Amino acid sequence: MVIMEIPLELMLTITKKPPWMFFPDIIPLDHPIFDIIESTDPETEWDLRLACLLLYAFDIEDNFWQLYGDFLPSADECTSLLLAPKEDLMELEDQDLATKMLKNQQRAIGFWQNNGTKQSL
């Protein structure tokens, strides 16, 4: 088992209520990620907001998450249910879980289709 200690200043956080605060870096108002985060509902789409912040962190040179990303598995190596094909999800014994994952997949695809074309992320 490997345990990593990540300093607090490197953690990614977003507040759920105004004023919207992003930690560790303030996203420039003119950055496309800022507009995308602003278009989300902080109470129900916190995961999408955090994913956007992670994308922003990957875009900053020498950011911890950019460097750590080199050690993460590729999409082909992941076993995330969010990435599972519908056929695999239908084989699960828990149909509620399969249905929730299909909804989350559609939600993620819809979010990307609505926001993925905004300038260069």
mmCIF file of N, CA and C in Angstrom:
data_model
loop_
_atom_site.group_PDB
_atom_site.id
_atom_site.type_symbol
_atom_site.label_atom_id
_atom_site.label_comp_id
_atom_site.label_asym_id
_atom_site.label_seq_id
_atom_site.Cartn_x
_atom_site.Cartn_y
_atom_site.Cartn_z
ATOM 1 N N MET A 1 0.836 -1.161 0.000
ATOM 2 C CA MET A 1 0.000 0.000 0.000
ATOM 3 C C MET A 1 0.893 1.240 0.000
ATOM 4 N N VAL A 2 0.495 2.224 -0.785
ATOM 5 C CA VAL A 2 1.216 3.489 -0.847
ATOM 6 C C VAL A 2 0.319 4.574 -0.283
ATOM 7 N N ILE A 3 0.841 5.313 0.651
ATOM 8 C CA ILE A 3 0.095 6.427 1.223
ATOM 9 C C ILE A 3 0.836 7.702 0.867
ATOM 10 N N MET A 4 0.097 8.634 0.274
ATOM 11 C CA MET A 4 0.693 9.923 -0.083
ATOM 12 C C MET A 4 0.161 10.983 0.861
ATOM 13 N N GLU A 5 1.039 11.814 1.324
ATOM 14 C CA GLU A 5 0.613 12.952 2.116
ATOM 15 C C GLU A 5 0.623 14.159 1.190
ATOM 16 N N ILE A 6 -0.554 14.733 0.975
ATOM 17 C CA ILE A 6 -0.678 15.884 0.085
ATOM 18 C C ILE A 6 -0.857 17.124 0.948
ATOM 19 N N PRO A 7 0.040 18.090 0.819
ATOM 20 C CA PRO A 7 -0.086 19.316 1.612
ATOM 21 C C PRO A 7 -1.416 20.019 1.335
ATOM 22 N N LEU A 8 -1.983 20.630 2.355
ATOM 23 C CA LEU A 8 -3.273 21.293 2.244
ATOM 24 C C LEU A 8 -3.304 22.320 1.123
ATOM 25 N N GLU A 9 -2.204 23.022 0.922
ATOM 26 C CA GLU A 9 -2.185 24.063 -0.113
ATOM 27 C C GLU A 9 -2.287 23.501 -1.529
ATOM 28 N N LEU A 10 -2.144 22.188 -1.690
ATOM 29 C CA LEU A 10 -2.262 21.570 -3.011
ATOM 30 C C LEU A 10 -3.639 20.958 -3.257
ATOM 31 N N MET A 11 -4.479 20.959 -2.245
ATOM 32 C CA MET A 11 -5.805 20.368 -2.395
ATOM 33 C C MET A 11 -6.676 21.244 -3.291
ATOM 34 N N LEU A 12 -7.580 20.612 -4.024
ATOM 35 C CA LEU A 12 -8.511 21.326 -4.886
ATOM 36 C C LEU A 12 -9.853 21.415 -4.176
ATOM 37 N N THR A 13 -10.364 22.630 -4.017
ATOM 38 C CA THR A 13 -11.659 22.798 -3.373
ATOM 39 C C THR A 13 -12.453 23.887 -4.074
ATOM 40 N N ILE A 14 -13.760 23.770 -3.974
ATOM 41 C CA ILE A 14 -14.675 24.782 -4.490
ATOM 42 C C ILE A 14 -15.765 24.943 -3.440
ATOM 43 N N THR A 15 -16.097 26.188 -3.097
ATOM 44 C CA THR A 15 -17.178 26.404 -2.148
ATOM 45 C C THR A 15 -18.518 26.157 -2.824
ATOM 46 N N LYS A 16 -19.505 25.742 -2.040
ATOM 47 C CA LYS A 16 -20.829 25.441 -2.595
ATOM 48 C C LYS A 16 -21.724 26.672 -2.671
ATOM 49 N N LYS A 17 -21.396 27.717 -1.935
ATOM 50 C CA LYS A 17 -22.251 28.899 -1.894
ATOM 51 C C LYS A 17 -21.446 30.144 -2.253
ATOM 52 N N PRO A 18 -22.146 31.172 -2.770
ATOM 53 C CA PRO A 18 -21.443 32.413 -3.113
ATOM 54 C C PRO A 18 -20.813 33.016 -1.870
ATOM 55 N N PRO A 19 -19.739 33.717 -1.957
ATOM 56 C CA PRO A 19 -18.978 33.943 -3.189
ATOM 57 C C PRO A 19 -18.203 32.681 -3.562
ATOM 58 N N TRP A 20 -18.200 32.344 -4.850
ATOM 59 C CA TRP A 20 -17.509 31.148 -5.315
ATOM 60 C C TRP A 20 -16.019 31.336 -5.104
ATOM 61 N N MET A 21 -15.420 30.404 -4.419
ATOM 62 C CA MET A 21 -13.983 30.468 -4.193
ATOM 63 C C MET A 21 -13.363 29.170 -4.667
ATOM 64 N N PHE A 22 -12.230 29.290 -5.308
ATOM 65 C CA PHE A 22 -11.508 28.140 -5.824
ATOM 66 C C PHE A 22 -10.153 28.109 -5.130
ATOM 67 N N PHE A 23 -9.751 26.947 -4.711
ATOM 68 C CA PHE A 23 -8.461 26.838 -4.043
ATOM 69 C C PHE A 23 -7.685 25.711 -4.707
ATOM 70 N N PRO A 24 -6.426 25.837 -4.997
ATOM 71 C CA PRO A 24 -5.491 26.836 -4.511
ATOM 72 C C PRO A 24 -5.374 28.085 -5.378
ATOM 73 N N ASP A 25 -5.745 28.015 -6.628
ATOM 74 C CA ASP A 25 -5.553 29.165 -7.505
ATOM 75 C C ASP A 25 -6.883 29.810 -7.843
ATOM 76 N N ILE A 26 -6.843 31.123 -7.963
ATOM 77 C CA ILE A 26 -8.015 31.834 -8.449
ATOM 78 C C ILE A 26 -8.002 31.708 -9.963
ATOM 79 N N ILE A 27 -9.102 31.272 -10.523
ATOM 80 C CA ILE A 27 -9.194 31.139 -11.978
ATOM 81 C C ILE A 27 -9.452 32.519 -12.563
ATOM 82 N N PRO A 28 -8.673 32.934 -13.550
ATOM 83 C CA PRO A 28 -8.894 34.248 -14.160
ATOM 84 C C PRO A 28 -10.308 34.352 -14.736
ATOM 85 N N LEU A 29 -10.917 35.522 -14.575
ATOM 86 C CA LEU A 29 -12.286 35.726 -15.047
ATOM 87 C C LEU A 29 -12.436 35.483 -16.538
ATOM 88 N N ASP A 30 -11.381 35.700 -17.304
ATOM 89 C CA ASP A 30 -11.480 35.534 -18.752
ATOM 90 C C ASP A 30 -11.167 34.108 -19.209
ATOM 91 N N HIS A 31 -10.883 33.213 -18.279
ATOM 92 C CA HIS A 31 -10.578 31.825 -18.642
ATOM 93 C C HIS A 31 -11.883 31.078 -18.907
ATOM 94 N N PRO A 32 -11.955 30.268 -19.977
ATOM 95 C CA PRO A 32 -13.196 29.542 -20.295
ATOM 96 C C PRO A 32 -13.682 28.626 -19.176
ATOM 97 N N ILE A 33 -12.774 28.089 -18.389
ATOM 98 C CA ILE A 33 -13.174 27.210 -17.279
ATOM 99 C C ILE A 33 -14.011 27.983 -16.260
ATOM 100 N N PHE A 34 -13.683 29.264 -16.052
ATOM 101 C CA PHE A 34 -14.443 30.081 -15.103
ATOM 102 C C PHE A 34 -15.905 30.156 -15.529
ATOM 103 N N ASP A 35 -16.144 30.423 -16.809
ATOM 104 C CA ASP A 35 -17.519 30.510 -17.319
ATOM 105 C C ASP A 35 -18.251 29.181 -17.194
ATOM 106 N N ILE A 36 -17.544 28.098 -17.444
ATOM 107 C CA ILE A 36 -18.166 26.776 -17.340
ATOM 108 C C ILE A 36 -18.556 26.492 -15.894
ATOM 109 N N ILE A 37 -17.657 26.774 -14.968
ATOM 110 C CA ILE A 37 -17.958 26.548 -13.554
ATOM 111 C C ILE A 37 -19.132 27.420 -13.124
ATOM 112 N N GLU A 38 -19.148 28.664 -13.574
ATOM 113 C CA GLU A 38 -20.240 29.575 -13.234
ATOM 114 C C GLU A 38 -21.586 29.083 -13.760
ATOM 115 N N SER A 39 -21.581 28.319 -14.846
ATOM 116 C CA SER A 39 -22.838 27.854 -15.441
ATOM 117 C C SER A 39 -23.408 26.624 -14.732
ATOM 118 N N THR A 40 -22.679 26.079 -13.773
ATOM 119 C CA THR A 40 -23.135 24.872 -13.081
ATOM 120 C C THR A 40 -23.840 25.220 -11.778
ATOM 121 N N ASP A 41 -24.630 24.292 -11.289
ATOM 122 C CA ASP A 41 -25.313 24.443 -10.009
ATOM 123 C C ASP A 41 -24.384 23.904 -8.923
ATOM 124 N N PRO A 42 -23.926 24.766 -8.018
ATOM 125 C CA PRO A 42 -22.944 24.326 -7.022
ATOM 126 C C PRO A 42 -23.458 23.255 -6.068
ATOM 127 N N GLU A 43 -24.760 23.173 -5.880
ATOM 128 C CA GLU A 43 -25.291 22.185 -4.944
ATOM 129 C C GLU A 43 -25.482 20.812 -5.574
ATOM 130 N N THR A 44 -25.761 20.763 -6.871
ATOM 131 C CA THR A 44 -26.012 19.467 -7.510
ATOM 132 C C THR A 44 -24.920 19.055 -8.486
ATOM 133 N N GLU A 45 -24.092 19.989 -8.913
ATOM 134 C CA GLU A 45 -23.051 19.678 -9.895
ATOM 135 C C GLU A 45 -21.653 19.947 -9.348
ATOM 136 N N TRP A 46 -21.493 19.726 -8.043
ATOM 137 C CA TRP A 46 -20.201 19.967 -7.407
ATOM 138 C C TRP A 46 -19.106 19.115 -8.033
ATOM 139 N N ASP A 47 -19.465 17.901 -8.471
ATOM 140 C CA ASP A 47 -18.470 17.010 -9.063
ATOM 141 C C ASP A 47 -17.981 17.545 -10.405
ATOM 142 N N LEU A 48 -18.890 18.144 -11.183
ATOM 143 C CA LEU A 48 -18.488 18.729 -12.461
ATOM 144 C C LEU A 48 -17.619 19.965 -12.239
ATOM 145 N N ARG A 49 -17.958 20.738 -11.220
ATOM 146 C CA ARG A 49 -17.167 21.931 -10.892
ATOM 147 C C ARG A 49 -15.744 21.524 -10.485
ATOM 148 N N LEU A 50 -15.657 20.486 -9.667
ATOM 149 C CA LEU A 50 -14.349 20.019 -9.218
ATOM 150 C C LEU A 50 -13.548 19.445 -10.382
ATOM 151 N N ALA A 51 -14.221 18.753 -11.295
ATOM 152 C CA ALA A 51 -13.543 18.229 -12.491
ATOM 153 C C ALA A 51 -12.991 19.376 -13.340
ATOM 154 N N CYS A 52 -13.755 20.463 -13.451
ATOM 155 C CA CYS A 52 -13.273 21.634 -14.203
ATOM 156 C C CYS A 52 -12.048 22.241 -13.527
ATOM 157 N N LEU A 53 -12.084 22.309 -12.206
ATOM 158 C CA LEU A 53 -10.934 22.848 -11.483
ATOM 159 C C LEU A 53 -9.707 21.966 -11.679
ATOM 160 N N LEU A 54 -9.912 20.657 -11.720
ATOM 161 C CA LEU A 54 -8.805 19.738 -11.968
ATOM 162 C C LEU A 54 -8.251 19.937 -13.379
ATOM 163 N N LEU A 55 -9.139 20.119 -14.360
ATOM 164 C CA LEU A 55 -8.678 20.407 -15.728
ATOM 165 C C LEU A 55 -7.844 21.677 -15.756
ATOM 166 N N TYR A 56 -8.295 22.685 -15.027
ATOM 167 C CA TYR A 56 -7.544 23.938 -14.955
ATOM 168 C C TYR A 56 -6.170 23.695 -14.316
ATOM 169 N N ALA A 57 -6.132 22.911 -13.251
ATOM 170 C CA ALA A 57 -4.864 22.620 -12.577
ATOM 171 C C ALA A 57 -3.906 21.890 -13.510
ATOM 172 N N PHE A 58 -4.442 20.990 -14.349
ATOM 173 C CA PHE A 58 -3.592 20.281 -15.310
ATOM 174 C C PHE A 58 -2.995 21.232 -16.341
ATOM 175 N N ASP A 59 -3.618 22.378 -16.526
ATOM 176 C CA ASP A 59 -3.176 23.350 -17.524
ATOM 177 C C ASP A 59 -2.093 24.288 -16.984
ATOM 178 N N ILE A 60 -1.857 24.260 -15.682
ATOM 179 C CA ILE A 60 -0.870 25.147 -15.068
ATOM 180 C C ILE A 60 0.468 24.417 -14.977
ATOM 181 N N GLU A 61 1.483 25.033 -15.532
ATOM 182 C CA GLU A 61 2.805 24.402 -15.570
ATOM 183 C C GLU A 61 3.330 24.129 -14.164
ATOM 184 N N ASP A 62 3.857 22.937 -13.974
ATOM 185 C CA ASP A 62 4.448 22.483 -12.713
ATOM 186 C C ASP A 62 3.456 22.395 -11.558
ATOM 187 N N ASN A 63 2.176 22.371 -11.848
ATOM 188 C CA ASN A 63 1.184 22.175 -10.804
ATOM 189 C C ASN A 63 1.297 20.736 -10.309
ATOM 190 N N PHE A 64 1.092 20.526 -9.019
ATOM 191 C CA PHE A 64 1.202 19.196 -8.438
ATOM 192 C C PHE A 64 0.343 18.189 -9.189
ATOM 193 N N TRP A 65 -0.892 18.552 -9.516
ATOM 194 C CA TRP A 65 -1.808 17.612 -10.151
ATOM 195 C C TRP A 65 -1.373 17.277 -11.563
ATOM 196 N N GLN A 66 -0.710 18.219 -12.214
ATOM 197 C CA GLN A 66 -0.178 17.942 -13.550
ATOM 198 C C GLN A 66 0.935 16.900 -13.437
ATOM 199 N N LEU A 67 1.791 17.062 -12.468
ATOM 200 C CA LEU A 67 2.892 16.121 -12.266
ATOM 201 C C LEU A 67 2.368 14.764 -11.780
ATOM 202 N N TYR A 68 1.394 14.776 -10.878
ATOM 203 C CA TYR A 68 0.819 13.543 -10.347
ATOM 204 C C TYR A 68 0.060 12.787 -11.433
ATOM 205 N N GLY A 69 -0.527 13.510 -12.381
ATOM 206 C CA GLY A 69 -1.296 12.894 -13.456
ATOM 207 C C GLY A 69 -0.492 11.909 -14.276
ATOM 208 N N ASP A 70 0.812 12.096 -14.314
ATOM 209 C CA ASP A 70 1.670 11.168 -15.048
ATOM 210 C C ASP A 70 1.628 9.760 -14.453
ATOM 211 N N PHE A 71 1.258 9.654 -13.186
ATOM 212 C CA PHE A 71 1.233 8.363 -12.503
ATOM 213 C C PHE A 71 -0.144 7.709 -12.512
ATOM 214 N N LEU A 72 -1.156 8.429 -12.989
ATOM 215 C CA LEU A 72 -2.509 7.880 -13.013
ATOM 216 C C LEU A 72 -2.669 6.896 -14.167
ATOM 217 N N PRO A 73 -3.535 5.924 -14.013
ATOM 218 C CA PRO A 73 -3.755 4.968 -15.110
ATOM 219 C C PRO A 73 -4.465 5.645 -16.283
ATOM 220 N N SER A 74 -4.264 5.100 -17.461
ATOM 221 C CA SER A 74 -4.947 5.633 -18.645
ATOM 222 C C SER A 74 -6.409 5.190 -18.609
ATOM 223 N N ALA A 75 -7.220 5.760 -19.475
ATOM 224 C CA ALA A 75 -8.642 5.395 -19.518
ATOM 225 C C ALA A 75 -8.816 3.902 -19.778
ATOM 226 N N ASP A 76 -7.935 3.323 -20.584
ATOM 227 C CA ASP A 76 -8.015 1.887 -20.873
ATOM 228 C C ASP A 76 -7.730 1.023 -19.647
ATOM 229 N N GLU A 77 -6.973 1.571 -18.705
ATOM 230 C CA GLU A 77 -6.592 0.810 -17.516
ATOM 231 C C GLU A 77 -7.550 1.019 -16.344
ATOM 232 N N CYS A 78 -8.489 1.953 -16.480
ATOM 233 C CA CYS A 78 -9.412 2.263 -15.387
ATOM 234 C C CYS A 78 -10.557 1.263 -15.321
ATOM 235 N N THR A 79 -11.026 1.033 -14.125
ATOM 236 C CA THR A 79 -12.179 0.163 -13.950
ATOM 237 C C THR A 79 -13.380 0.957 -13.446
ATOM 238 N N SER A 80 -13.368 2.245 -13.662
ATOM 239 C CA SER A 80 -14.456 3.104 -13.208
ATOM 240 C C SER A 80 -15.763 2.727 -13.893
ATOM 241 N N LEU A 81 -16.824 2.638 -13.104
ATOM 242 C CA LEU A 81 -18.137 2.354 -13.681
ATOM 243 C C LEU A 81 -18.598 3.493 -14.582
ATOM 244 N N LEU A 82 -18.066 4.681 -14.354
ATOM 245 C CA LEU A 82 -18.424 5.817 -15.202
ATOM 246 C C LEU A 82 -17.936 5.612 -16.628
ATOM 247 N N LEU A 83 -16.888 4.804 -16.794
ATOM 248 C CA LEU A 83 -16.335 4.540 -18.120
ATOM 249 C C LEU A 83 -16.812 3.213 -18.712
ATOM 250 N N ALA A 84 -17.597 2.467 -17.958
ATOM 251 C CA ALA A 84 -18.017 1.131 -18.404
ATOM 252 C C ALA A 84 -19.043 1.207 -19.530
ATOM 253 N N PRO A 85 -18.922 0.317 -20.519
ATOM 254 C CA PRO A 85 -19.939 0.254 -21.577
ATOM 255 C C PRO A 85 -21.287 -0.191 -21.000
ATOM 256 N N LYS A 86 -22.361 0.202 -21.663
ATOM 257 C CA LYS A 86 -23.712 -0.128 -21.204
ATOM 258 C C LYS A 86 -23.876 -1.635 -21.006
ATOM 259 N N GLU A 87 -23.312 -2.418 -21.917
ATOM 260 C CA GLU A 87 -23.436 -3.875 -21.824
ATOM 261 C C GLU A 87 -22.848 -4.399 -20.512
ATOM 262 N N ASP A 88 -21.693 -3.855 -20.112
ATOM 263 C CA ASP A 88 -21.072 -4.288 -18.856
ATOM 264 C C ASP A 88 -21.916 -3.879 -17.653
ATOM 265 N N LEU A 89 -22.480 -2.678 -17.710
ATOM 266 C CA LEU A 89 -23.312 -2.215 -16.599
ATOM 267 C C LEU A 89 -24.567 -3.077 -16.449
ATOM 268 N N MET A 90 -25.110 -3.520 -17.562
ATOM 269 C CA MET A 90 -26.321 -4.343 -17.513
ATOM 270 C C MET A 90 -26.052 -5.721 -16.903
ATOM 271 N N GLU A 91 -24.790 -6.126 -16.852
ATOM 272 C CA GLU A 91 -24.430 -7.411 -16.246
ATOM 273 C C GLU A 91 -24.317 -7.332 -14.726
ATOM 274 N N LEU A 92 -24.342 -6.125 -14.178
ATOM 275 C CA LEU A 92 -24.261 -5.976 -12.723
ATOM 276 C C LEU A 92 -25.505 -6.564 -12.072
ATOM 277 N N GLU A 93 -25.335 -7.096 -10.884
ATOM 278 C CA GLU A 93 -26.479 -7.640 -10.155
ATOM 279 C C GLU A 93 -27.324 -6.535 -9.542
ATOM 280 N N ASP A 94 -26.760 -5.355 -9.400
ATOM 281 C CA ASP A 94 -27.463 -4.219 -8.800
ATOM 282 C C ASP A 94 -27.972 -3.301 -9.912
ATOM 283 N N GLN A 95 -29.229 -3.466 -10.283
ATOM 284 C CA GLN A 95 -29.789 -2.682 -11.386
ATOM 285 C C GLN A 95 -29.920 -1.201 -11.035
ATOM 286 N N ASP A 96 -30.123 -0.884 -9.746
ATOM 287 C CA ASP A 96 -30.176 0.527 -9.346
ATOM 288 C C ASP A 96 -28.833 1.198 -9.615
ATOM 289 N N LEU A 97 -27.755 0.508 -9.274
ATOM 290 C CA LEU A 97 -26.418 1.040 -9.531
ATOM 291 C C LEU A 97 -26.186 1.199 -11.025
ATOM 292 N N ALA A 98 -26.576 0.207 -11.806
ATOM 293 C CA ALA A 98 -26.403 0.277 -13.259
ATOM 294 C C ALA A 98 -27.159 1.470 -13.832
ATOM 295 N N THR A 99 -28.387 1.666 -13.379
ATOM 296 C CA THR A 99 -29.202 2.787 -13.864
ATOM 297 C C THR A 99 -28.576 4.122 -13.481
ATOM 298 N N LYS A 100 -28.107 4.236 -12.234
ATOM 299 C CA LYS A 100 -27.462 5.477 -11.787
ATOM 300 C C LYS A 100 -26.205 5.763 -12.596
ATOM 301 N N MET A 101 -25.425 4.740 -12.877
ATOM 302 C CA MET A 101 -24.191 4.949 -13.641
ATOM 303 C C MET A 101 -24.502 5.366 -15.076
ATOM 304 N N LEU A 102 -25.537 4.786 -15.675
ATOM 305 C CA LEU A 102 -25.931 5.191 -17.028
ATOM 306 C C LEU A 102 -26.378 6.652 -17.038
ATOM 307 N N LYS A 103 -27.119 7.059 -16.003
ATOM 308 C CA LYS A 103 -27.545 8.465 -15.901
ATOM 309 C C LYS A 103 -26.333 9.376 -15.733
ATOM 310 N N ASN A 104 -25.386 8.955 -14.897
ATOM 311 C CA ASN A 104 -24.178 9.762 -14.697
ATOM 312 C C ASN A 104 -23.347 9.843 -15.970
ATOM 313 N N GLN A 105 -23.289 8.756 -16.727
ATOM 314 C CA GLN A 105 -22.576 8.789 -18.005
ATOM 315 C C GLN A 105 -23.222 9.797 -18.945
ATOM 316 N N GLN A 106 -24.550 9.758 -19.045
ATOM 317 C CA GLN A 106 -25.260 10.694 -19.919
ATOM 318 C C GLN A 106 -25.076 12.131 -19.446
ATOM 319 N N ARG A 107 -25.085 12.321 -18.139
ATOM 320 C CA ARG A 107 -24.873 13.655 -17.568
ATOM 321 C C ARG A 107 -23.486 14.177 -17.923
ATOM 322 N N ALA A 108 -22.470 13.328 -17.787
ATOM 323 C CA ALA A 108 -21.099 13.733 -18.121
ATOM 324 C C ALA A 108 -20.956 14.014 -19.615
ATOM 325 N N ILE A 109 -21.564 13.171 -20.447
ATOM 326 C CA ILE A 109 -21.495 13.381 -21.899
ATOM 327 C C ILE A 109 -22.199 14.679 -22.273
ATOM 328 N N GLY A 110 -23.375 14.914 -21.699
ATOM 329 C CA GLY A 110 -24.107 16.151 -21.972
ATOM 330 C C GLY A 110 -23.330 17.379 -21.542
ATOM 331 N N PHE A 111 -22.708 17.299 -20.372
ATOM 332 C CA PHE A 111 -21.906 18.422 -19.879
ATOM 333 C C PHE A 111 -20.745 18.697 -20.826
ATOM 334 N N TRP A 112 -20.082 17.643 -21.272
ATOM 335 C CA TRP A 112 -18.956 17.816 -22.190
ATOM 336 C C TRP A 112 -19.420 18.389 -23.525
ATOM 337 N N GLN A 113 -20.541 17.893 -24.041
ATOM 338 C CA GLN A 113 -21.052 18.394 -25.317
ATOM 339 C C GLN A 113 -21.438 19.865 -25.219
ATOM 340 N N ASN A 114 -21.967 20.269 -24.078
ATOM 341 C CA ASN A 114 -22.358 21.668 -23.899
ATOM 342 C C ASN A 114 -21.172 22.587 -23.663
ATOM 343 N N ASN A 115 -20.115 22.072 -23.051
ATOM 344 C CA ASN A 115 -19.006 22.931 -22.636
ATOM 345 C C ASN A 115 -17.668 22.591 -23.258
ATOM 346 N N GLY A 116 -17.525 21.409 -23.816
ATOM 347 C CA GLY A 116 -16.235 20.967 -24.342
ATOM 348 C C GLY A 116 -15.770 21.725 -25.560
ATOM 349 N N THR A 117 -16.667 22.411 -26.226
ATOM 350 C CA THR A 117 -16.281 23.144 -27.428
ATOM 351 C C THR A 117 -15.954 24.598 -27.143
ATOM 352 N N LYS A 118 -16.101 25.041 -25.899
ATOM 353 C CA LYS A 118 -15.812 26.430 -25.555
ATOM 354 C C LYS A 118 -14.313 26.675 -25.619
ATOM 355 N N GLN A 119 -13.908 27.458 -26.564
ATOM 356 C CA GLN A 119 -12.507 27.810 -26.764
ATOM 357 C C GLN A 119 -11.617 26.606 -26.497
ATOM 358 N N SER A 120 -10.414 26.855 -26.153
ATOM 359 C CA SER A 120 -9.495 25.764 -25.827
ATOM 360 C C SER A 120 -9.424 25.635 -24.324
ATOM 361 N N LEU A 121 -9.863 24.476 -23.806
ATOM 362 C CA LEU A 121 -9.803 24.265 -22.362
ATOM 363 C C LEU A 121 -8.403 23.857 -22.015
#
